[in-house]
CSV table of C-alpha atoms and ligand atoms in Angstrom, one decimal:
chain,number,residue,atom,x,y,z
X,1,MET,CA,-37.9,64.1,22.0
X,2,PHE,CA,-39.6,65.9,19.1
X,3,ASN,CA,-43.2,67.2,19.5
X,4,LYS,CA,-44.1,67.6,16.0
X,5,VAL,CA,-42.4,66.2,12.9
X,6,LEU,CA,-43.2,67.7,9.3
X,7,ILE,CA,-42.9,65.3,6.8
X,8,ALA,CA,-41.3,66.9,3.5
X,9,ASN,CA,-42.4,64.2,1.3
X,10,ARG,CA,-45.2,62.1,-0.1
X,11,GLY,CA,-46.5,58.4,-1.1
X,12,GLU,CA,-45.3,55.3,0.7
X,13,ILE,CA,-42.3,57.2,2.9
X,14,ALA,CA,-44.5,59.6,3.9
X,15,LEU,CA,-46.7,57.0,5.5
X,16,ARG,CA,-44.0,54.9,6.5
X,17,ILE,CA,-42.7,58.0,8.7
X,18,ILE,CA,-46.2,58.9,10.2
X,19,ARG,CA,-46.6,55.0,11.3
X,20,THR,CA,-43.3,55.4,13.5
X,21,CYS,CA,-44.1,58.8,14.6
X,22,LYS,CA,-47.3,57.4,16.0
X,23,GLU,CA,-45.9,54.9,17.8
X,24,MET,CA,-43.3,56.9,19.3
X,25,ASP,CA,-46.1,59.5,20.4
X,26,ILE,CA,-44.8,62.2,18.1
X,27,ASN,CA,-47.2,64.5,16.3
X,28,THR,CA,-47.2,64.5,12.6
X,29,VAL,CA,-47.9,67.3,9.8
X,30,ALA,CA,-48.2,66.1,6.3
X,31,VAL,CA,-47.8,68.3,3.4
X,32,TYR,CA,-49.3,67.6,0.1
X,33,SER,CA,-49.6,69.0,-3.6
X,34,THR,CA,-53.1,69.2,-5.1
X,35,ALA,CA,-52.6,66.2,-7.1
X,36,ASP,CA,-52.3,64.3,-3.7
X,37,LYS,CA,-55.1,65.5,-2.0
X,38,ASP,CA,-56.7,61.8,-1.7
X,39,SER,CA,-53.5,60.6,-0.7
X,40,LEU,CA,-53.2,58.3,2.9
X,41,HIS,CA,-50.6,60.3,4.0
X,42,VAL,CA,-52.7,63.1,4.2
X,43,ARG,CA,-55.4,61.1,5.9
X,44,PHE,CA,-53.1,59.7,8.5
X,45,ALA,CA,-51.1,62.7,9.6
X,46,ASP,CA,-52.8,64.6,12.6
X,47,GLU,CA,-52.2,67.6,10.5
X,48,ALA,CA,-52.2,68.4,6.9
X,49,VAL,CA,-51.1,71.5,4.7
X,50,CYS,CA,-51.5,72.1,1.1
X,51,ILE,CA,-48.2,73.5,-0.3
X,52,GLY,CA,-49.1,73.8,-4.0
X,53,PRO,CA,-50.1,72.5,-7.3
X,54,ALA,CA,-49.1,68.9,-8.8
X,55,SER,CA,-45.6,70.0,-10.4
X,56,SER,CA,-42.8,69.2,-7.8
X,57,ALA,CA,-40.9,72.1,-8.1
X,58,GLU,CA,-43.9,73.9,-6.7
X,59,SER,CA,-44.7,71.9,-4.0
X,60,TYR,CA,-42.5,69.4,-2.7
X,61,LEU,CA,-39.3,70.9,-3.9
X,62,ASN,CA,-40.5,74.5,-2.9
X,63,ILE,CA,-38.5,75.2,0.0
X,64,PRO,CA,-40.3,78.4,0.9
X,65,ARG,CA,-43.7,77.1,0.9
X,66,ILE,CA,-42.5,74.0,3.0
X,67,MET,CA,-41.0,76.2,5.6
X,68,ALA,CA,-44.2,78.2,5.7
X,69,ALA,CA,-45.8,74.9,6.3
X,70,VAL,CA,-43.2,74.5,9.1
X,71,GLU,CA,-44.0,77.8,10.8
X,72,ILE,CA,-47.8,77.8,10.9
X,73,THR,CA,-47.8,74.3,12.4
X,74,ASN,CA,-45.2,75.0,14.9
X,75,ALA,CA,-43.0,71.6,13.8
X,76,ASP,CA,-39.9,71.2,15.5
X,77,ALA,CA,-38.4,68.8,13.2
X,78,VAL,CA,-38.5,67.9,9.6
X,79,HIS,CA,-38.2,64.4,7.9
X,80,PRO,CA,-37.2,64.6,4.2
X,81,GLY,CA,-37.7,60.9,3.4
X,82,TYR,CA,-35.9,60.2,0.2
X,83,GLY,CA,-35.6,62.0,-3.3
X,84,PHE,CA,-37.1,65.6,-3.3
X,85,LEU,CA,-35.3,67.4,-0.5
X,86,ALA,CA,-33.5,64.6,1.2
X,87,GLU,CA,-29.8,65.7,0.0
X,88,ASN,CA,-30.5,69.1,-0.5
X,89,SER,CA,-27.8,71.1,1.9
X,90,GLY,CA,-29.8,74.4,1.2
X,91,PHE,CA,-32.9,72.9,2.9
X,92,ALA,CA,-30.9,71.2,5.8
X,93,GLU,CA,-29.3,74.8,6.5
X,94,ILE,CA,-32.6,76.7,6.3
X,95,CYS,CA,-34.2,74.3,8.9
X,96,THR,CA,-31.5,74.8,11.2
X,97,GLU,CA,-32.0,78.7,10.7
X,98,TYR,CA,-35.2,78.2,11.8
X,99,GLY,CA,-34.4,76.3,14.6
X,100,VAL,CA,-36.2,73.2,13.3
X,101,LYS,CA,-33.9,69.7,13.4
X,102,PHE,CA,-33.4,68.4,10.1
X,103,ILE,CA,-33.7,64.4,10.5
X,104,GLY,CA,-30.3,63.7,8.6
X,105,PRO,CA,-26.8,64.8,8.7
X,106,SER,CA,-25.3,68.1,8.5
X,107,PRO,CA,-25.4,70.4,5.3
X,108,GLU,CA,-21.7,70.1,5.1
X,109,MET,CA,-21.6,66.2,5.3
X,110,ILE,CA,-24.4,66.2,2.7
X,111,ASP,CA,-22.2,68.5,0.5
X,112,MET,CA,-19.5,66.6,1.1
X,113,MET,CA,-20.7,63.2,-0.2
X,114,GLY,CA,-22.7,64.9,-2.9
X,115,ASP,CA,-19.6,65.8,-4.7
X,116,LYS,CA,-18.2,62.5,-5.7
X,117,ILE,CA,-14.6,63.5,-6.1
X,118,THR,CA,-14.4,64.9,-2.4
X,119,ALA,CA,-16.5,61.6,-1.2
X,120,LYS,CA,-13.7,59.6,-3.1
X,121,GLU,CA,-11.0,61.9,-1.5
X,122,THR,CA,-12.2,61.7,2.0
X,123,MET,CA,-12.6,57.7,1.9
X,124,VAL,CA,-9.2,57.4,0.6
X,125,LYS,CA,-7.8,59.6,3.7
X,126,ALA,CA,-9.6,57.3,5.9
X,127,GLY,CA,-8.1,54.2,4.2
X,128,VAL,CA,-11.2,52.6,2.6
X,129,PRO,CA,-10.6,51.1,-0.7
X,130,VAL,CA,-11.7,52.9,-3.7
X,131,VAL,CA,-11.5,52.1,-7.5
X,132,PRO,CA,-7.7,53.1,-8.8
X,133,GLY,CA,-8.1,56.2,-11.1
X,134,SER,CA,-7.2,59.9,-11.5
X,135,ASP,CA,-6.5,61.9,-8.3
X,136,GLY,CA,-9.6,64.3,-8.2
X,137,LEU,CA,-10.6,66.3,-11.1
X,138,LEU,CA,-9.3,66.1,-14.6
X,139,LYS,CA,-7.7,69.2,-15.8
X,140,ASP,CA,-7.9,68.2,-19.4
X,141,ILE,CA,-8.7,65.6,-22.0
X,142,ASN,CA,-4.7,64.8,-22.1
X,143,SER,CA,-4.4,64.0,-18.6
X,144,GLY,CA,-7.5,61.9,-18.9
X,145,LEU,CA,-6.0,59.9,-21.6
X,146,LYS,CA,-2.7,59.8,-20.0
X,147,ILE,CA,-4.1,58.0,-16.6
X,148,ALA,CA,-6.4,55.9,-18.8
X,149,LYS,CA,-3.2,54.4,-20.7
X,150,ASP,CA,-1.7,53.9,-17.0
X,151,ILE,CA,-4.6,52.3,-15.5
X,152,GLY,CA,-5.4,50.5,-18.6
X,153,TYR,CA,-8.6,50.0,-20.5
X,154,PRO,CA,-11.8,49.6,-20.1
X,155,VAL,CA,-12.0,52.8,-17.9
X,156,ILE,CA,-15.0,54.8,-16.9
X,157,LEU,CA,-15.8,58.8,-17.0
X,158,LYS,CA,-17.6,59.8,-14.4
X,159,ALA,CA,-19.0,63.5,-13.3
X,160,THR,CA,-18.0,64.4,-9.9
X,161,ALA,CA,-21.9,66.0,-9.6
X,162,GLY,CA,-23.1,62.9,-10.7
X,163,GLY,CA,-24.4,59.4,-9.1
X,164,GLY,CA,-27.1,57.2,-10.4
X,165,GLY,CA,-25.6,56.8,-14.0
X,166,LYS,CA,-25.9,60.6,-15.4
X,167,GLY,CA,-22.8,61.9,-16.8
X,168,MET,CA,-21.1,58.5,-16.9
X,169,ARG,CA,-19.6,57.0,-19.9
X,170,ILE,CA,-17.7,53.6,-20.3
X,171,VAL,CA,-14.5,53.8,-22.8
X,172,HIS,CA,-13.0,50.5,-24.1
X,173,ARG,CA,-10.3,51.9,-26.5
X,174,PRO,CA,-8.2,55.2,-26.6
X,175,GLU,CA,-9.9,56.2,-29.7
X,176,GLU,CA,-13.0,56.5,-28.1
X,177,PHE,CA,-11.8,58.5,-25.6
X,178,GLU,CA,-12.5,62.0,-27.0
X,179,SER,CA,-16.0,61.0,-28.2
X,180,GLN,CA,-17.0,59.6,-24.8
X,181,TRP,CA,-15.4,62.6,-22.8
X,182,ASN,CA,-17.3,65.0,-25.1
X,183,LYS,CA,-20.9,63.1,-24.3
X,184,ALA,CA,-20.0,62.6,-20.6
X,185,ARG,CA,-19.3,66.5,-20.3
X,186,GLN,CA,-22.1,67.9,-22.1
X,187,GLU,CA,-24.6,65.7,-20.1
X,188,ALA,CA,-22.9,66.6,-16.8
X,189,LYS,CA,-23.1,70.2,-18.0
X,190,ALA,CA,-26.9,69.9,-18.8
X,191,SER,CA,-28.2,67.6,-15.7
X,192,PHE,CA,-25.9,69.4,-13.0
X,193,GLY,CA,-24.6,72.6,-14.3
X,194,ASN,CA,-21.0,71.2,-13.5
X,195,ASP,CA,-19.0,69.4,-15.9
X,196,GLY,CA,-16.4,68.3,-13.5
X,197,MET,CA,-15.2,64.9,-14.4
X,198,TYR,CA,-12.9,62.0,-13.0
X,199,VAL,CA,-12.0,58.7,-14.6
X,200,GLU,CA,-11.6,55.1,-13.1
X,201,LYS,CA,-10.7,51.9,-13.9
X,202,TYR,CA,-13.8,50.1,-15.3
X,203,ILE,CA,-14.9,47.2,-13.2
X,204,GLU,CA,-16.5,44.5,-15.3
X,205,GLU,CA,-19.5,42.7,-14.2
X,206,PRO,CA,-19.7,44.0,-10.6
X,207,ARG,CA,-22.1,43.5,-7.7
X,208,HIS,CA,-23.8,46.5,-6.0
X,209,ILE,CA,-23.8,45.9,-2.4
X,210,GLU,CA,-24.2,48.4,0.0
X,211,PHE,CA,-23.9,48.7,3.8
X,212,GLN,CA,-26.4,50.5,5.8
X,213,ILE,CA,-24.7,52.7,8.8
X,214,ILE,CA,-26.0,54.5,11.6
X,215,GLY,CA,-24.0,57.2,13.6
X,216,ASP,CA,-25.1,59.2,16.8
X,217,GLN,CA,-24.3,62.5,17.8
X,218,LYS,CA,-21.3,61.2,20.2
X,219,GLY,CA,-19.4,60.1,17.2
X,220,LYS,CA,-20.5,56.0,17.3
X,221,VAL,CA,-21.0,54.3,14.3
X,222,ILE,CA,-22.4,50.8,13.7
X,223,HIS,CA,-23.4,49.1,10.7
X,224,LEU,CA,-26.5,47.0,10.0
X,225,SER,CA,-25.5,44.5,7.4
X,226,GLU,CA,-25.6,44.7,3.4
X,227,ARG,CA,-28.1,44.8,0.8
X,228,ASP,CA,-27.2,43.6,-2.6
X,229,CYS,CA,-28.8,46.1,-4.9
X,230,SER,CA,-27.4,44.2,-8.2
X,231,ILE,CA,-30.7,43.7,-9.8
X,232,GLN,CA,-31.1,47.1,-11.6
X,233,ARG,CA,-32.6,48.4,-14.9
X,234,ARG,CA,-31.2,51.6,-16.1
X,235,HIS,CA,-29.7,52.7,-12.6
X,236,GLN,CA,-33.2,51.8,-10.9
X,237,LYS,CA,-33.2,49.2,-8.4
X,238,LEU,CA,-35.8,46.8,-9.0
X,239,VAL,CA,-35.3,44.1,-6.3
X,240,GLU,CA,-32.9,44.2,-3.1
X,241,GLU,CA,-32.0,41.7,-0.9
X,242,CYS,CA,-30.1,40.5,2.7
X,243,PRO,CA,-27.7,38.6,2.8
X,244,SER,CA,-26.1,39.0,-0.5
X,245,PRO,CA,-26.1,35.7,-1.8
X,246,PHE,CA,-22.2,36.6,-2.6
X,247,MET,CA,-21.4,37.4,0.8
X,248,ASP,CA,-19.4,35.3,3.3
X,249,SER,CA,-19.0,36.4,6.9
X,250,ARG,CA,-15.0,37.1,6.3
X,251,LEU,CA,-16.3,39.4,3.5
X,252,ARG,CA,-19.0,41.1,5.6
X,253,SER,CA,-16.6,41.6,8.3
X,254,LYS,CA,-14.2,43.3,6.0
X,255,MET,CA,-16.7,45.4,4.3
X,256,GLY,CA,-18.8,46.4,7.6
X,257,LYS,CA,-15.5,47.5,8.9
X,258,ALA,CA,-15.0,49.7,5.9
X,259,ALA,CA,-18.3,51.2,6.0
X,260,VAL,CA,-18.0,51.9,9.8
X,261,LYS,CA,-14.8,53.7,9.3
X,262,ALA,CA,-16.1,55.5,6.2
X,263,GLY,CA,-18.8,56.9,8.5
X,264,LYS,CA,-16.4,57.4,11.6
X,265,SER,CA,-14.0,59.4,9.6
X,266,ILE,CA,-16.6,62.2,8.8
X,267,ASN,CA,-18.1,61.8,12.2
X,268,TYR,CA,-21.3,60.9,10.7
X,269,GLU,CA,-24.7,61.6,12.0
X,270,GLY,CA,-27.9,59.8,11.1
X,271,VAL,CA,-28.9,56.8,8.8
X,272,GLY,CA,-26.6,56.6,5.9
X,273,THR,CA,-25.5,53.9,3.2
X,274,VAL,CA,-22.1,53.2,1.7
X,275,GLU,CA,-22.3,52.1,-1.7
X,276,PHE,CA,-19.4,49.5,-2.8
X,277,LEU,CA,-18.8,47.9,-6.1
X,278,VAL,CA,-17.6,44.0,-5.6
X,279,ASP,CA,-15.5,42.6,-8.3
X,280,LYS,CA,-15.6,38.5,-9.3
X,281,TYR,CA,-12.6,38.0,-6.9
X,282,LYS,CA,-14.6,39.7,-4.0
X,283,LYS,CA,-12.4,42.7,-4.1
X,284,PHE,CA,-14.6,45.6,-3.1
X,285,TYR,CA,-14.3,49.5,-3.7
X,286,PHE,CA,-16.3,52.3,-2.4
X,287,MET,CA,-18.4,53.8,-5.0
X,288,GLU,CA,-20.7,56.5,-3.4
X,289,MET,CA,-22.4,57.3,0.1
X,290,ASN,CA,-26.1,58.2,0.2
X,291,THR,CA,-27.0,60.7,3.1
X,292,ARG,CA,-30.7,59.7,3.5
X,293,ILE,CA,-33.0,56.8,4.4
X,294,GLN,CA,-33.3,54.7,1.3
X,295,VAL,CA,-36.3,52.9,-0.5
X,296,GLU,CA,-34.9,49.5,0.5
X,297,HIS,CA,-34.4,50.2,4.1
X,298,PRO,CA,-37.4,47.7,4.7
X,299,VAL,CA,-34.5,44.9,3.8
X,300,THR,CA,-32.2,45.7,6.7
X,301,GLU,CA,-35.3,46.1,9.2
X,302,GLU,CA,-36.8,42.6,8.4
X,303,VAL,CA,-33.6,40.9,9.0
X,304,ILE,CA,-32.3,42.8,11.8
X,305,ASP,CA,-35.9,43.3,13.3
X,306,HIS,CA,-35.5,46.9,14.1
X,307,ASP,CA,-37.1,50.2,13.1
X,308,LEU,CA,-34.7,52.0,11.2
X,309,ILE,CA,-36.9,55.4,11.0
X,310,LYS,CA,-37.2,55.1,14.9
X,311,GLU,CA,-33.7,54.9,15.3
X,312,GLN,CA,-33.2,57.8,12.6
X,313,ILE,CA,-35.2,59.6,14.9
X,314,LYS,CA,-33.5,58.9,17.8
X,315,VAL,CA,-30.5,59.6,16.7
X,316,ALA,CA,-31.6,62.9,15.5
X,317,ALA,CA,-33.2,63.7,18.9
X,318,GLY,CA,-29.4,63.3,20.4
X,319,ILE,CA,-30.3,60.0,21.9
X,320,PRO,CA,-26.9,57.7,21.6
X,321,ILE,CA,-26.6,54.5,19.8
X,322,THR,CA,-26.7,51.4,22.3
X,323,GLY,CA,-26.1,48.5,20.4
X,324,LYS,CA,-23.1,47.1,18.2
X,325,ASP,CA,-22.9,46.0,14.7
X,326,TYR,CA,-26.0,44.0,13.4
X,327,LEU,CA,-25.8,40.7,11.4
X,328,PRO,CA,-28.5,39.3,9.7
X,329,SER,CA,-30.5,36.6,11.4
X,330,MET,CA,-33.2,35.9,8.5
X,331,HIS,CA,-33.2,36.4,4.7
X,332,ALA,CA,-35.4,39.4,3.3
X,333,ILE,CA,-36.1,40.4,-0.4
X,334,GLU,CA,-37.8,43.4,-1.5
X,335,CYS,CA,-39.5,43.7,-4.9
X,336,ARG,CA,-40.6,47.2,-6.2
X,337,ILE,CA,-44.0,47.3,-7.7
X,338,ASN,CA,-44.3,50.4,-10.3
X,339,ALA,CA,-47.0,51.4,-12.3
X,340,GLU,CA,-44.8,50.7,-15.5
X,341,ASP,CA,-45.3,48.3,-18.2
X,342,PRO,CA,-42.7,46.2,-18.1
X,343,TYR,CA,-43.8,44.7,-21.7
X,344,ASN,CA,-43.4,48.2,-23.2
X,345,ASN,CA,-40.0,49.2,-22.1
X,346,PHE,CA,-41.1,50.0,-18.5
X,347,ARG,CA,-43.1,52.7,-19.9
X,348,PRO,CA,-45.0,54.9,-17.0
X,349,SER,CA,-48.6,53.7,-16.6
X,350,PRO,CA,-50.3,56.2,-14.1
X,351,GLY,CA,-54.4,56.3,-13.8
X,352,LYS,CA,-57.0,54.9,-11.6
X,353,ILE,CA,-56.6,51.5,-9.9
X,354,THR,CA,-59.8,49.9,-10.1
X,355,SER,CA,-59.1,46.9,-7.8
X,356,PHE,CA,-56.3,46.4,-5.4
X,357,HIS,CA,-55.5,43.4,-3.4
X,358,SER,CA,-52.1,43.1,-1.5
X,359,PRO,CA,-50.6,39.7,0.0
X,360,LYS,CA,-50.8,38.8,3.1
X,361,GLY,CA,-49.6,36.2,5.8
X,362,HIS,CA,-46.4,34.9,7.8
X,363,GLY,CA,-43.2,36.8,6.5
X,364,VAL,CA,-45.0,39.2,3.8
X,365,ARG,CA,-45.2,42.9,4.1
X,366,VAL,CA,-46.2,45.6,2.3
X,367,ASP,CA,-45.4,49.1,2.1
X,368,THR,CA,-47.5,51.1,0.2
X,369,HIS,CA,-49.9,54.2,0.1
X,370,VAL,CA,-52.5,53.2,-2.7
X,371,TYR,CA,-55.6,51.4,-2.5
X,372,ALA,CA,-58.8,50.7,-4.7
X,373,GLY,CA,-60.1,53.8,-6.3
X,374,TYR,CA,-56.9,55.5,-6.0
X,375,THR,CA,-55.6,57.4,-9.2
X,376,VAL,CA,-51.5,57.6,-9.4
X,377,PRO,CA,-50.8,60.7,-10.8
X,378,PRO,CA,-48.2,61.0,-13.3
X,379,TYR,CA,-46.4,63.8,-12.0
X,380,TYR,CA,-43.8,61.7,-9.5
X,381,ASP,CA,-42.1,58.5,-9.4
X,382,SER,CA,-44.0,55.2,-10.4
X,383,MET,CA,-43.4,53.3,-7.6
X,384,ILE,CA,-46.6,52.2,-6.0
X,385,ALA,CA,-45.6,49.5,-3.7
X,386,LYS,CA,-42.9,47.7,-2.0
X,387,LEU,CA,-43.5,44.0,-1.0
X,388,ILE,CA,-41.2,42.6,1.1
X,389,CYS,CA,-40.7,38.8,2.4
X,390,ARG,CA,-38.8,37.4,4.9
X,391,ALA,CA,-38.1,34.0,5.5
X,392,GLN,CA,-35.1,31.7,7.4
X,393,THR,CA,-33.3,31.0,4.0
X,394,ARG,CA,-32.9,32.6,0.4
X,395,GLU,CA,-34.7,29.3,-0.9
X,396,GLU,CA,-37.7,29.6,1.1
X,397,CYS,CA,-37.7,33.6,0.9
X,398,ILE,CA,-38.1,33.4,-3.2
X,399,THR,CA,-40.7,30.7,-2.6
X,400,LYS,CA,-42.7,33.1,-0.3
X,401,MET,CA,-42.1,35.8,-2.7
X,402,GLU,CA,-43.6,33.8,-5.4
X,403,ARG,CA,-46.8,32.8,-3.5
X,404,ALA,CA,-46.9,36.7,-2.4
X,405,LEU,CA,-46.4,38.0,-6.0
X,406,ASP,CA,-49.2,35.3,-7.2
X,407,GLU,CA,-51.5,36.9,-4.4
X,408,PHE,CA,-51.1,40.6,-5.4
X,409,VAL,CA,-53.8,41.9,-7.8
X,410,VAL,CA,-53.6,45.6,-8.9
X,411,GLU,CA,-56.4,46.3,-11.9
X,412,GLY,CA,-56.6,49.4,-13.8
X,413,ILE,CA,-53.0,50.2,-14.6
X,414,LYS,CA,-50.1,48.2,-15.7
X,415,THR,CA,-47.7,46.9,-12.9
X,416,THR,CA,-43.9,45.4,-12.7
X,417,LEU,CA,-45.8,42.4,-11.1
X,418,PRO,CA,-45.1,40.1,-14.1
X,419,PHE,CA,-41.3,41.1,-14.3
X,420,HIS,CA,-41.0,39.9,-10.5
X,421,LYS,CA,-42.7,36.6,-11.2
X,422,GLN,CA,-40.5,36.0,-13.9
X,423,LEU,CA,-37.5,36.9,-12.1
X,424,MET,CA,-38.2,34.5,-9.0
X,425,ARG,CA,-38.2,31.6,-11.4
X,426,ASP,CA,-35.5,32.2,-13.4
X,427,LYS,CA,-32.5,30.1,-12.8
X,428,SER,CA,-29.4,32.5,-12.6
X,429,PHE,CA,-31.4,34.4,-10.2
X,430,ARG,CA,-32.2,31.6,-7.9
X,431,GLU,CA,-28.5,30.4,-7.9
X,432,GLY,CA,-27.8,34.0,-6.9
X,433,ASN,CA,-25.5,34.4,-10.3
X,434,PHE,CA,-26.2,37.6,-11.1
X,435,HIS,CA,-24.3,41.3,-11.4
X,436,THR,CA,-25.3,45.0,-12.3
X,437,GLY,CA,-25.6,43.7,-16.2
X,438,PHE,CA,-28.1,40.8,-15.4
X,439,LEU,CA,-31.3,42.7,-16.6
X,440,ASP,CA,-29.4,43.8,-19.9
X,441,THR,CA,-29.9,40.3,-21.2
X,442,PHE,CA,-33.2,39.5,-19.3
X,443,GLU,CA,-36.2,38.7,-21.7
X,444,LEU,CA,-39.6,39.3,-20.2
X,445,LYS,CA,-41.8,36.4,-21.6
X,446,PRO,CA,-45.7,36.3,-21.9
X,447,GLY,CA,-47.4,34.9,-19.6
X,448,TYR,CA,-46.8,36.1,-16.5
L,1,MV4,C1,-18.7,51.9,-11.8
L,1,MV4,C2,-19.1,50.6,-12.4
L,1,MV4,C3,-18.0,50.0,-12.7
L,1,MV4,N1,-16.5,50.6,-12.7
L,1,MV4,N2,-17.6,52.5,-11.8
L,1,MV4,C4,-23.3,53.0,-11.8
L,1,MV4,C5,-24.0,54.6,-10.9
L,1,MV4,C6,-23.2,55.1,-10.4
L,1,MV4,N3,-23.3,55.1,-9.1
L,1,MV4,C7,-21.6,54.3,-10.7
L,1,MV4,N4,-21.9,53.1,-11.5
L,1,MV4,C8,-21.0,52.2,-11.9
L,1,MV4,N5,-19.6,52.6,-11.5
L,1,MV4,C9,-16.6,51.6,-12.1
L,1,MV4,N6,-15.3,52.0,-11.9
L,1,MV4,C10,-20.2,50.3,-13.1
L,1,MV4,C11,-21.2,50.9,-12.5
L,1,MV4,C12,-22.7,50.8,-12.9
L,1,MV4,C13,-23.6,50.3,-12.0
L,1,MV4,C14,-23.2,50.2,-10.4
L,1,MV4,C15,-24.0,49.9,-9.9
L,1,MV4,C16,-25.3,49.3,-10.1
L,1,MV4,C17,-25.8,49.4,-11.5
L,1,MV4,C18,-24.7,49.9,-12.5
L,1,MV4,C19,-25.3,49.5,-13.5
L,1,MV4,C20,-24.2,50.3,-14.7
L,1,MV4,C21,-23.0,50.6,-14.0
């Protein structure tokens, strides 16, 4: 097992990783920017190294500074968390060159899944269902138009370097193709420096259902059930849950097998997420694979009752997986509490938290790095807490979430708490009747 893990991240996930390391008797090193000097991850780690000023580029994204912290503290592993350098293959490679374990998959695996066309081609070869569309990169606009005609409109143009919605355009009619093609390419070029595009049949009103997988160094891969992440706004997830209200045991078995097949075909090592689109006929299609621990991992932890960070560290240290696929034995829902004003287009609302009281009680979990008196800096993402509830049934889980949201007090800044309170009372949400476009027509009313 590792002796000392450096956590190349901040906020709640840095704290989350430190907690598990403590329980595993592993020493921890926090790195922090000057803006985070009062953060709990700095206080709770065994050692802490300041790596630069507030800007991410000069701190949490700065590989030479992080490697300097690795060197002076003599850490033998690096946990990247999510975001920042978690899917940066160059960082994974440099860690390996330094002789420290990058807790995650190999650089090659990160690159293979980071390029969406390569990822899709790999899944086709493995026999995982994908959305009908172009075979690889589109050579020019005319080949795109021809494929669109063959598969039928609407279609969706996607950037191979994309993900998370950037460089993506829906095309409803052939007349729109050229303008959407130009817009998508421009956006991809500006965002990723790569304007390679592919085209797919557009799946209308899909669910986003992802499977958690874990692979060990011996080639064993298992799945740990799904998470429904259809409640999103502008490609930012706000609520995740397991089981998906859309799931049945037959579909779970089929999708779980496909997710494991996806992982096995590439000899996947570490925790990963296989994202699928599921249409109204319950047909499912591979969308993307994430090669990191995700924000919403606690939902899975609550329903299978295992510490995913611990399992992730164990496989990184070469310990084989012993169990088999895990099925949910409870219901769990996570609400992301962001420092944003839901009444003003979810505008960021950084600043000093003057009072903070987090909900407690049976089946209630809060993952957070903030406290009364803490100042939310404006430089990083706006999530300040994750509220996770679990209960025997979805009904009870929603009821518990309503109770917990009512107990949650955050003063001094605006938060997404009112949004979640209204969502939990929404008829369609309660009936499990929603898809990825659900929030496009959701109107926040005053009084929450
Ligand atoms: C799609 C799609 C419909 N059809 N692909 C959004 C981000 C990126 N991961 C892929 N995305 C989508 N791909 C086809 N062929 C709809 C979306 C999509 C979406 C997917 C998951 C969650 C929220 C979404 C919101 C809008 C569009």
